[in-house]
Amino acid sequence: MSSAASINTPSFDIEAIRKDFPILAETMPGGKKLTFLDSAASAQKPQAVIDAMANVYGHEYANIHRGVYYLSQIATDHFEAARRKVQGFLGAAHDREIIFTRNATEAINLVAASWGRANLKEGDQVILSEMEHHANIVPWQLLREQTGIELVVAPIDDDGALIWEEFENCFTDRTKLVAMTHVSNALGTVTPIADIIRTAHDHGTLVLVDGSQAVPHIDVDVVALDADFYVFTGHKLYGPSGIGVLYGKEALLEAMPPYQGGGEMIATVTFEKTTYAELPHKFEAGTPNIVGAIGLGAAIDYLATIDRAAADAHEQALLAYTNEQLAGLNSVRIYGTAPQKVGLVSFAIDGAHPHDVGTILDHEGIAVRAGHHCAQPVMDRFGVPATTRASFGLHSDYDDVDTLVSGIKLVQEIFG
Ligand SMILES: *Cc1c(COP(=O)(O)O)cnc(C)c1O
């Protein structure tokens, strides 16, 4: 293999990947090594993303789509190149089908407000699952208040998997949309999204997929899936916060009214009448997160250097190892045991509140999430107020899991 080829061949070397994340070298209070197990809340950033953003601010920054001068054109080129990187990443047919938003939350609100208000009326039904993030519940409740639509909730079983027959039974002749997560942030469950989309389409129903937790782990092809809308958030994909993505099929986006009004999204404005810009700008009112989009593009470039099949095999092995270790500890209960999962473990320790668990682990330099994970209906389903959640990123290794297990043993001693 020539050296040029090997540079371009994606690889997976966990030690090299760990060096790509400068924050992993930080020492936590008490001189503890950082054990970062909260990538599902927000991923840490590789140096390549930090450098790309610093480079724009230091050398190539200006507002975009407006200036005739050099810097503005360069910034515009890089912003639009980032859009094409997202297009390639999702396998979308056109870059005009990629709308930059603030985050996944805004992308879902955009669809609910624009598509929802234009297309749904009283009595129409939207199917959600019991394991949605609040970002894929509340926008539909707001729409329900405005239009009188009904929300139908597809239940999950004791493992945290969608109950397929119950999902199929949710469809009626009033069903207009399925809004469903691809991966649950609270349980790690991977939903059978291709089957969900096929079934919905058989019923003449559109599908919005919340891919926030999926894209960091799973290769997505929106055309192969035939997803109508697919959303994700940049900061969980190793990019910056404040940038998210709405993919929509061109014909749907074309027919939808604007979400917000202002600059960037117009063609002409008079006080009598305004005409709107073409896609994607129609949905990007105001100055966008220019550097955020470029940073997201850099994150996608970074991911392209990694052999994702090997990364996935590593993650699944790490997940199996974690389950095995936790199974050996009395009084630890795992929530979310679906057969298809990403590297994420929600658990509770008998007699210890998840917040206390989180605090004790923090003293060991371990960063985990404790709470309801913005998915209170999931907590209700399992009859717990909260869980502690450890979630893996590309850089997670066996040391991280061993440190976690030692931390849990410490919690057990304190509360035992
Ligand atoms: C994090 C998350 C969201 C919301 O992401 P924001 O960046 O807060 O908008 C939505 N859905 C799922 C499944 C998530 O994990």
Coordinates of N, CA and C in Angstrom, one line a residue, residues 19 25 64 69 74 89 93 106 129 131 142 156 186 188 197 202 269 292 297 326 351 363 374 393 414:
K19 N -5.6 10.5 21.7 CA -4.7 11.7 21.6 C -5.3 12.8 20.8
A25 N -6.5 14.8 28.4 CA -5.2 15.0 29.1 C -5.4 15.9 30.3
I64 N -21.5 35.9 5.8 CA -21.6 35.1 4.6 C -22.8 35.6 3.7
Y69 N -16.6 41.0 -1.0 CA -15.1 41.0 -0.8 C -14.6 39.6 -0.5
I74 N -14.8 33.7 0.9 CA -14.2 32.5 1.5 C -15.0 31.9 2.6
F89 N -22.6 13.0 4.3 CA -22.7 12.3 5.6 C -24.0 11.5 5.7
A93 N -29.7 13.5 -1.4 CA -29.6 13.7 -2.8 C -29.1 15.1 -3.2
E106 N -34.4 22.6 17.6 CA -34.9 23.6 16.7 C -35.4 23.0 15.4
S129 N -42.9 7.5 20.1 CA -42.7 6.3 20.9 C -42.6 6.8 22.4
M131 N -40.2 6.3 24.2 CA -38.8 6.6 24.6 C -38.3 7.9 23.9
L142 N -47.1 21.4 21.7 CA -47.4 22.8 21.3 C -48.3 22.8 20.1
I156 N -43.1 0.7 24.8 CA -41.9 -0.1 24.8 C -42.0 -1.2 25.8
A186 N -31.9 7.7 26.6 CA -32.0 7.3 28.0 C -31.7 5.8 28.1
G188 N -30.4 3.7 25.2 CA -29.5 3.2 24.2 C -30.1 2.3 23.1
I197 N -40.1 3.1 9.0 CA -40.4 4.0 7.8 C -41.2 3.3 6.8
D202 N -46.3 2.5 4.1 CA -47.4 1.7 3.7 C -48.8 2.2 4.1
V269 N -38.1 42.2 -0.6 CA -39.0 42.7 0.4 C -39.5 44.0 0.1
G292 N -19.9 27.5 13.6 CA -20.4 26.3 14.0 C -20.6 25.3 12.9
G297 N -18.6 20.6 9.9 CA -18.0 20.0 8.7 C -16.7 19.3 9.0
L326 N -20.9 -5.1 35.4 CA -22.0 -4.6 36.3 C -22.9 -5.8 36.8
G351 N -30.6 1.7 46.9 CA -30.3 2.5 48.1 C -29.5 3.8 47.9
H363 N -16.1 12.6 42.2 CA -14.9 12.7 43.1 C -13.8 11.8 42.6
C374 N -33.8 14.1 30.0 CA -34.8 14.7 29.2 C -35.7 13.7 28.5
G393 N -17.9 7.4 23.9 CA -17.6 8.1 22.7 C -16.5 7.3 22.0
I414 N -20.2 2.9 50.5 CA -20.7 4.1 51.2 C -22.2 3.9 51.6

